[in-house]
Coordinates of C-alpha atoms in Angstrom, one line a residue:
M1 CA 72.3 -55.2 -74.7
K2 CA 73.3 -57.4 -77.3
T3 CA 77.0 -57.8 -77.9
S4 CA 78.7 -57.6 -81.6
L5 CA 78.9 -61.3 -81.3
Q6 CA 75.3 -62.5 -80.3
Q7 CA 73.8 -60.3 -83.3
P8 CA 75.5 -62.3 -86.4
F9 CA 74.6 -64.9 -84.6
Q10 CA 71.1 -64.3 -84.1
W11 CA 71.4 -63.3 -88.1
T12 CA 72.5 -67.4 -88.6
M13 CA 70.0 -69.1 -86.7
Q14 CA 67.1 -66.6 -88.5
L15 CA 68.4 -68.1 -91.4
L16 CA 68.7 -71.6 -90.7
M17 CA 65.2 -71.4 -89.6
S18 CA 63.8 -70.0 -92.8
L19 CA 65.6 -72.4 -94.6
M20 CA 64.1 -75.2 -92.8
L21 CA 60.2 -73.8 -92.9
L22 CA 61.1 -73.2 -96.8
L23 CA 61.9 -77.1 -97.0
V24 CA 58.5 -78.1 -94.7
V25 CA 56.4 -76.2 -96.8
S26 CA 57.7 -77.2 -100.5
S27 CA 57.4 -81.5 -98.6
C28 CA 53.5 -80.6 -97.8
E29 CA 52.7 -79.4 -101.5
D30 CA 50.9 -81.7 -103.9
Q31 CA 53.0 -84.1 -106.0
V32 CA 52.4 -84.2 -109.6
E33 CA 52.0 -87.4 -111.5
T34 CA 51.1 -88.2 -114.6
T35 CA 49.0 -91.0 -115.5
Y36 CA 48.3 -92.9 -118.3
T37 CA 45.5 -95.3 -119.8
Y38 CA 45.8 -97.1 -122.8
Q39 CA 43.9 -100.3 -124.7
T40 CA 45.5 -103.6 -123.9
Q41 CA 44.6 -107.5 -123.8
V42 CA 44.8 -109.1 -120.3
P43 CA 44.6 -113.1 -120.1
V44 CA 42.4 -115.0 -119.4
F45 CA 42.7 -119.1 -118.6
L46 CA 40.1 -121.1 -119.2
Q47 CA 39.0 -125.3 -119.4
V48 CA 37.6 -126.2 -122.6
N49 CA 35.1 -128.0 -121.1
S50 CA 33.8 -124.6 -120.1
F51 CA 32.8 -123.8 -123.9
R52 CA 32.4 -127.3 -125.5
E53 CA 29.9 -128.3 -123.2
A54 CA 27.8 -124.8 -123.8
D55 CA 25.8 -124.5 -127.2
I56 CA 26.5 -122.4 -129.8
I57 CA 23.2 -119.9 -129.6
I58 CA 22.1 -118.0 -132.7
E59 CA 20.8 -114.6 -131.8
P60 CA 18.7 -112.4 -133.4
G61 CA 20.6 -109.7 -135.4
K62 CA 22.1 -107.0 -133.2
P63 CA 24.4 -103.9 -133.6
L64 CA 27.6 -103.9 -134.6
D65 CA 30.3 -103.7 -131.1
N66 CA 34.0 -104.2 -132.1
P67 CA 33.8 -105.0 -136.4
G68 CA 37.1 -107.5 -137.0
K69 CA 36.9 -109.7 -140.8
I70 CA 34.3 -108.8 -143.6
Y71 CA 33.5 -111.8 -145.6
I72 CA 31.4 -112.1 -148.7
Y73 CA 29.1 -115.2 -149.7
G74 CA 26.3 -114.5 -152.0
D75 CA 24.1 -112.1 -150.9
Y76 CA 25.0 -112.2 -147.7
L77 CA 27.4 -109.9 -145.8
F78 CA 29.4 -111.5 -142.5
I79 CA 31.5 -109.2 -139.8
S80 CA 33.0 -111.0 -136.9
E81 CA 32.9 -109.7 -133.8
P82 CA 36.0 -111.2 -132.3
G83 CA 36.0 -113.3 -129.5
E84 CA 32.0 -113.2 -129.4
G85 CA 30.7 -114.5 -132.8
I86 CA 29.7 -114.1 -136.4
H87 CA 26.9 -110.9 -137.6
I88 CA 25.1 -112.1 -140.7
L89 CA 23.7 -109.0 -142.8
D90 CA 21.4 -109.4 -146.1
N91 CA 23.0 -107.9 -148.8
S92 CA 21.4 -108.0 -151.2
N93 CA 21.0 -104.7 -151.5
P94 CA 24.1 -102.6 -150.3
S95 CA 22.1 -99.2 -149.9
S96 CA 20.1 -100.9 -147.2
P97 CA 21.5 -103.9 -145.1
R98 CA 19.1 -105.9 -143.1
N99 CA 20.9 -107.6 -139.9
L100 CA 19.4 -111.3 -139.9
N101 CA 21.4 -112.3 -136.9
F102 CA 24.2 -113.6 -134.9
I103 CA 25.9 -116.9 -134.0
N104 CA 27.7 -116.4 -131.1
I105 CA 31.2 -118.4 -131.1
P106 CA 33.5 -117.2 -128.1
G107 CA 36.8 -117.2 -128.5
T108 CA 36.1 -116.6 -132.5
G109 CA 37.9 -114.0 -135.0
D110 CA 38.1 -115.0 -138.7
M111 CA 36.0 -117.5 -141.0
A112 CA 35.5 -118.6 -144.4
I113 CA 32.7 -120.0 -146.6
N114 CA 32.3 -123.3 -148.4
N115 CA 29.7 -124.7 -150.6
N116 CA 26.9 -122.8 -147.3
I117 CA 28.8 -124.3 -144.7
L118 CA 30.5 -121.7 -142.7
Y119 CA 34.0 -122.3 -140.8
A120 CA 35.2 -120.4 -137.9
D121 CA 37.3 -120.4 -135.0
N122 CA 36.0 -121.9 -131.3
Y123 CA 39.3 -121.0 -129.1
V124 CA 41.2 -124.5 -130.1
D125 CA 38.5 -125.3 -132.2
L126 CA 37.3 -125.7 -135.7
L127 CA 33.9 -125.2 -136.0
A128 CA 31.4 -125.4 -139.3
F129 CA 27.8 -124.2 -139.7
D130 CA 25.5 -124.9 -142.2
I131 CA 23.9 -121.7 -143.3
S132 CA 21.7 -122.6 -146.2
D133 CA 19.4 -121.2 -145.0
P134 CA 20.4 -118.0 -142.9
Q135 CA 17.8 -118.2 -140.8
D136 CA 18.2 -121.8 -139.3
I137 CA 21.8 -121.9 -138.7
E138 CA 23.3 -125.0 -137.2
M139 CA 26.3 -126.5 -136.4
V140 CA 27.5 -130.1 -138.3
K141 CA 30.6 -130.7 -137.2
R142 CA 33.5 -129.6 -134.2
E143 CA 37.3 -130.6 -135.2
E144 CA 39.3 -130.3 -131.7
D145 CA 42.0 -129.1 -130.9
V146 CA 42.8 -128.1 -134.3
F147 CA 44.4 -124.5 -132.8
P148 CA 46.4 -125.7 -130.3
N149 CA 48.7 -122.7 -129.9
L150 CA 46.0 -121.3 -127.2
Y151 CA 46.9 -124.0 -124.7
T152 CA 48.8 -123.9 -121.6
N153 CA 48.4 -127.2 -120.4
E154 CA 47.0 -129.6 -122.6
E155 CA 46.6 -132.6 -120.2
T156 CA 44.1 -130.1 -118.4
G157 CA 42.6 -129.0 -120.7
T158 CA 43.8 -125.3 -119.6
I159 CA 43.6 -122.4 -122.5
V160 CA 44.8 -118.8 -122.6
T161 CA 42.7 -116.3 -124.6
Y162 CA 43.0 -112.5 -123.9
K163 CA 40.2 -109.7 -122.9
D164 CA 39.9 -106.3 -124.1
T165 CA 41.3 -104.1 -121.0
L166 CA 41.8 -101.2 -120.3
I167 CA 44.8 -100.2 -117.9
T168 CA 45.1 -96.4 -116.1
S169 CA 48.9 -96.7 -114.8
T170 CA 51.4 -94.5 -113.4
D171 CA 54.4 -96.7 -114.7
P172 CA 54.4 -95.7 -118.9
N173 CA 56.9 -99.4 -119.1
M174 CA 53.8 -101.2 -118.6
M175 CA 52.2 -100.1 -122.2
W176 CA 54.8 -102.8 -123.1
S177 CA 54.3 -105.1 -120.2
S178 CA 55.1 -108.8 -120.7
W179 CA 51.4 -109.9 -119.9
G180 CA 49.7 -106.7 -121.9
R181 CA 49.3 -107.0 -125.2
P182 CA 47.2 -104.0 -128.2
A183 CA 44.3 -105.0 -128.2
F184 CA 43.4 -104.0 -132.2
R185 CA 44.9 -107.1 -134.2
S186 CA 44.2 -105.1 -137.5
D187 CA 46.2 -102.9 -135.7
F188 CA 43.1 -105.9 -134.4
M189 CA 42.7 -107.6 -138.9
A190 CA 41.0 -107.9 -150.5
M191 CA 40.8 -109.7 -152.8
E192 CA 42.3 -109.4 -156.1
S193 CA 40.1 -108.4 -158.9
M194 CA 36.9 -110.1 -159.1
A195 CA 36.5 -112.2 -162.4
A196 CA 40.1 -113.4 -161.4
Y197 CA 39.9 -114.4 -157.7
S198 CA 38.8 -117.2 -155.5
G199 CA 36.8 -115.6 -153.5
G200 CA 33.4 -115.4 -154.9
S201 CA 34.4 -118.6 -157.5
K202 CA 33.6 -121.8 -158.5
S203 CA 36.8 -123.1 -157.4
G204 CA 36.3 -126.9 -159.6
G205 CA 34.7 -130.0 -158.1
G206 CA 31.8 -128.1 -157.0
Q207 CA 33.0 -125.9 -154.4
S208 CA 32.0 -122.6 -154.3
Y209 CA 33.6 -120.4 -152.0
G210 CA 33.1 -116.2 -150.7
Q211 CA 35.2 -113.8 -150.4
G212 CA 37.3 -112.0 -147.5
G213 CA 39.8 -109.2 -147.3
S214 CA 43.8 -108.9 -147.2
M215 CA 43.7 -108.9 -143.4
A216 CA 42.5 -112.5 -143.7
R217 CA 43.3 -115.3 -141.5
F218 CA 41.3 -118.3 -143.3
T219 CA 41.6 -119.1 -146.9
L220 CA 39.8 -121.3 -149.2
L221 CA 41.5 -122.9 -152.2
G222 CA 41.2 -126.3 -154.0
G223 CA 38.7 -127.7 -151.9
H224 CA 40.8 -127.0 -149.0
L225 CA 40.6 -125.0 -146.1
Y226 CA 44.1 -123.0 -145.3
T227 CA 44.4 -121.2 -141.9
V228 CA 47.5 -119.1 -140.6
D229 CA 48.2 -118.1 -137.2
D230 CA 51.5 -116.1 -135.5
Y231 CA 53.5 -119.6 -136.1
D232 CA 52.0 -121.6 -138.4
L233 CA 50.0 -122.2 -141.8
R234 CA 47.1 -125.0 -140.9
I235 CA 45.5 -127.8 -143.7
F236 CA 42.2 -129.0 -143.6
S237 CA 40.3 -131.0 -145.9
V238 CA 37.0 -129.7 -147.0
E239 CA 36.6 -131.2 -149.8
E240 CA 33.2 -132.9 -147.9
P241 CA 32.3 -129.3 -146.9
T242 CA 30.2 -130.7 -143.8
D243 CA 33.3 -132.6 -142.7
P244 CA 36.1 -130.7 -142.8
K245 CA 39.2 -132.6 -141.6
Y246 CA 42.5 -131.3 -140.0
L247 CA 45.4 -132.8 -142.1
K248 CA 49.0 -130.8 -141.1
N249 CA 50.2 -127.8 -140.2
I250 CA 53.8 -125.9 -141.3
N251 CA 55.8 -123.9 -139.7
L252 CA 56.5 -120.5 -141.4
G253 CA 58.5 -118.8 -138.5
W254 CA 57.2 -115.8 -136.1
G255 CA 54.7 -113.5 -136.5
I256 CA 52.5 -114.6 -139.8
E257 CA 49.5 -112.2 -139.8
T258 CA 47.4 -113.3 -143.4
I259 CA 47.0 -115.2 -146.2
F260 CA 45.4 -114.9 -149.6
P261 CA 45.1 -116.7 -152.2
F262 CA 45.4 -116.4 -156.0
K263 CA 45.1 -119.0 -159.2
G264 CA 46.5 -121.8 -156.9
K265 CA 49.0 -120.5 -154.7
L266 CA 49.2 -119.0 -151.4
F267 CA 50.5 -115.1 -150.4
I268 CA 51.5 -115.4 -146.9
G269 CA 51.7 -112.1 -144.8
S270 CA 54.5 -111.8 -142.2
M271 CA 56.1 -108.6 -139.8
T272 CA 59.1 -110.1 -141.3
G273 CA 58.3 -110.3 -145.3
M274 CA 55.5 -112.0 -148.2
H275 CA 55.6 -116.6 -148.1
I276 CA 55.0 -117.6 -151.0
Y277 CA 53.8 -121.1 -151.3
D278 CA 52.6 -123.6 -154.5
A279 CA 49.5 -125.4 -153.5
S280 CA 48.8 -126.9 -156.6
N281 CA 49.0 -130.4 -154.4
P282 CA 46.0 -128.6 -151.6
S283 CA 47.0 -131.4 -149.3
E284 CA 51.2 -130.3 -150.1
P285 CA 51.7 -126.8 -150.5
Q286 CA 55.6 -126.3 -151.1
K287 CA 57.4 -123.2 -150.9
M288 CA 58.4 -121.0 -153.8
A289 CA 60.2 -117.9 -151.9
V290 CA 59.9 -115.6 -149.4
Y291 CA 60.7 -112.1 -149.7
E292 CA 61.6 -110.3 -146.6
H293 CA 61.5 -106.9 -145.3
V294 CA 62.0 -104.0 -142.3
T295 CA 59.7 -105.7 -139.3
S296 CA 56.3 -104.6 -140.3
C297 CA 52.8 -105.6 -139.7
D298 CA 51.8 -106.8 -144.0
P299 CA 49.0 -107.5 -145.9
V300 CA 49.7 -108.8 -149.9
V301 CA 47.1 -108.7 -152.6
V302 CA 48.1 -109.7 -156.0
N303 CA 48.1 -110.0 -159.8
D304 CA 49.2 -111.9 -162.3
D305 CA 52.4 -109.7 -162.6
Y306 CA 52.5 -107.9 -159.2
A307 CA 51.9 -107.9 -155.5
F308 CA 51.2 -105.4 -153.1
V309 CA 52.4 -104.6 -149.4
T310 CA 51.2 -102.6 -147.7
L311 CA 53.7 -102.7 -144.6
R312 CA 53.4 -100.7 -141.5
S313 CA 54.7 -99.4 -138.1
G314 CA 51.8 -99.5 -135.3
A315 CA 51.8 -101.1 -131.5
L316 CA 52.7 -104.3 -132.3
C317 CA 55.1 -103.6 -135.1
R318 CA 56.7 -100.4 -133.2
M319 CA 60.0 -100.6 -135.5
G320 CA 57.9 -100.9 -138.8
A321 CA 58.2 -98.2 -141.5
D322 CA 54.4 -96.8 -143.6
E323 CA 54.5 -98.1 -146.5
L324 CA 53.0 -99.7 -149.9
H325 CA 55.6 -101.9 -151.6
V326 CA 55.3 -103.4 -155.4
L327 CA 57.0 -106.7 -155.9
D328 CA 57.3 -108.3 -159.7
I329 CA 56.5 -111.8 -158.7
K330 CA 56.3 -112.7 -162.3
D331 CA 59.4 -115.3 -161.6
L332 CA 57.3 -116.4 -158.5
Y333 CA 60.6 -118.2 -157.5
N334 CA 62.7 -114.9 -157.2
P335 CA 60.2 -112.1 -156.2
Q336 CA 61.6 -108.7 -156.5
L337 CA 61.0 -105.6 -155.4
I338 CA 60.6 -102.8 -157.7
K339 CA 59.2 -99.6 -156.4
S340 CA 58.3 -98.5 -152.7
Y341 CA 55.7 -95.5 -152.1
P342 CA 55.4 -93.6 -148.7
M343 CA 52.0 -94.0 -146.6
E344 CA 50.7 -92.5 -143.4
N345 CA 49.6 -95.7 -141.4
P346 CA 48.5 -98.7 -144.2
H347 CA 46.6 -101.8 -143.4
G348 CA 44.3 -103.6 -146.1
L349 CA 43.7 -103.1 -149.2
G350 CA 41.6 -104.2 -152.1
L351 CA 42.6 -104.7 -155.7
S352 CA 40.3 -104.7 -158.7
G353 CA 41.7 -104.5 -162.3
N354 CA 43.8 -101.2 -162.7
Y355 CA 42.8 -100.1 -159.4
L356 CA 43.9 -100.0 -155.8
Y357 CA 41.9 -99.5 -153.2
L358 CA 44.1 -98.8 -149.4
A359 CA 43.0 -98.2 -146.3
E360 CA 45.5 -95.7 -144.3
G361 CA 43.7 -96.5 -140.7
E362 CA 42.5 -93.0 -138.9
H363 CA 43.6 -91.5 -142.0
G364 CA 40.9 -92.3 -143.6
L365 CA 40.8 -94.6 -147.7
K366 CA 42.8 -94.0 -150.7
S367 CA 42.2 -95.0 -154.2
F368 CA 44.8 -95.4 -156.9
N369 CA 45.7 -96.2 -160.5
V370 CA 48.2 -98.7 -160.9
A371 CA 48.2 -99.7 -164.2
D372 CA 52.1 -98.0 -164.1
V373 CA 53.3 -99.7 -161.2
M374 CA 56.1 -97.4 -161.2
E375 CA 53.7 -94.0 -160.9
I376 CA 51.5 -94.9 -158.3
S377 CA 52.1 -91.4 -156.3
N378 CA 51.2 -89.5 -159.1
N379 CA 47.7 -91.5 -160.0
Q380 CA 46.2 -91.1 -156.9
I381 CA 42.6 -90.5 -157.4
E382 CA 40.4 -90.2 -154.1
H383 CA 41.6 -89.8 -150.2
L384 CA 38.4 -90.1 -148.2
K385 CA 39.4 -89.0 -144.6
D386 CA 36.3 -89.5 -143.0
Y387 CA 36.1 -92.9 -143.4
A388 CA 38.8 -94.7 -141.1
S389 CA 39.3 -97.8 -142.4
I390 CA 41.7 -101.2 -142.0
D391 CA 40.3 -103.8 -144.5
I392 CA 38.6 -103.6 -147.9
I393 CA 37.2 -106.5 -150.5
P394 CA 35.7 -105.1 -153.8
G395 CA 33.2 -106.8 -154.0
P396 CA 30.4 -107.8 -156.9
K397 CA 28.2 -105.0 -155.7
S398 CA 29.7 -102.9 -153.7
L399 CA 33.4 -101.8 -152.5
I400 CA 32.9 -102.8 -148.7
V401 CA 35.2 -101.1 -146.2
I402 CA 35.8 -101.6 -142.6
G403 CA 36.9 -99.9 -139.4
P404 CA 37.0 -99.2 -135.8
D405 CA 33.5 -97.1 -136.4
G406 CA 31.8 -99.6 -138.5
V407 CA 31.3 -100.9 -142.1
C408 CA 30.5 -98.6 -145.1
Q409 CA 29.9 -99.6 -148.5
F410 CA 30.5 -97.6 -151.9
D411 CA 29.7 -97.4 -155.5
Y412 CA 33.0 -98.1 -156.6
S413 CA 31.2 -98.8 -161.2
D414 CA 32.9 -95.8 -161.9
P415 CA 36.5 -96.6 -159.9
E416 CA 37.2 -91.9 -160.5
K417 CA 35.1 -91.8 -158.0
L418 CA 33.3 -93.4 -155.0
K419 CA 29.6 -92.9 -154.0
E420 CA 29.1 -94.1 -150.2
L421 CA 26.0 -96.6 -150.7
S422 CA 25.3 -96.7 -146.9
C423 CA 27.0 -97.1 -143.7
I424 CA 26.8 -99.2 -140.6
S425 CA 27.9 -97.7 -137.8
V426 CA 28.9 -99.2 -133.8
S427 CA 27.2 -99.4 -131.2
F428 CA 29.3 -97.6 -128.6
R429 CA 32.3 -95.7 -129.2

């Protein structure tokens, strides 16, 4: 027979055993773990001899994979494949562009064309190609060590570049690790009213330039090639087009992104503002002013009176605003913000007369009448949401729009109604 003292003790022991069993069972359950997959860039170390000693191969035309920058020269359309090379298309009929060939240039990102000579970066070097016959392209010069920021050790010839990589991790902080960088510089990579642009026009002295977009880091003006990287403006003489010569660099601070020429002036977009330089003496450009704004990615286009600047948030500019700023630049030494307009995620932009075309990233393509700069938001014309867009060139034959999904061209002879002429889609998505 159980005593009155034994019974409570047994109940207590049963309760303890039940609790222990519950803990054991709970510890055997699967733990829920969240994983994060994102695209970034990881460092790859190279020796300069590995690409200098390799032949630059001209390949048959091939499909787009990861389009970067766009450039027009005559009847040809040039599309960069960041880090890989440059596609050349016969664009004499924008309704049916023909893929001609591909210049295999490792480490390239930007380009410009002067008198049938194409300039492109090859990691730390500048290359010049004769493209007078696009079916028979020849490299005519390599200017070495002009983009030294990639060096980790100049004595050993070691450079660092970055490779697009998909990363899967359980640590959300890895998305912003010190070694990983977001991959798409246009959040990876337009010109002014065509009649006034240096793009597609004669520049004097027999120079004939092509036309780039508002995300360009290479531009031409006054017989000189100007390039920007994260910190510096670099100046090359190309008065002899086949013999580009590095002259000097000007440190501009940090976060430099784009460069845009207009009537002897250089408008340089950065993550903190817009720099204006007088290039009337093209080998010695002089600073005129800096317009500062909140930290944002920042391309710019201008006309005689106003600068149109897009600010956007994103992976490289997380504190940024999503806005269009309009600046009065009648006094180039004292640019003044006169109005800002909220946007969704503006990237590149193009200006043709009184019409502004604005790339809204994944949100599509917008057009505005900007004759009255104080009423731009009330004068939106179209919003084409199906065309993810990064940059724009209002060209002589078509409005050219590039985005992550490919390159589309529009008839914009009636600026109130864009008409699609053609689209070249990427090969893999």
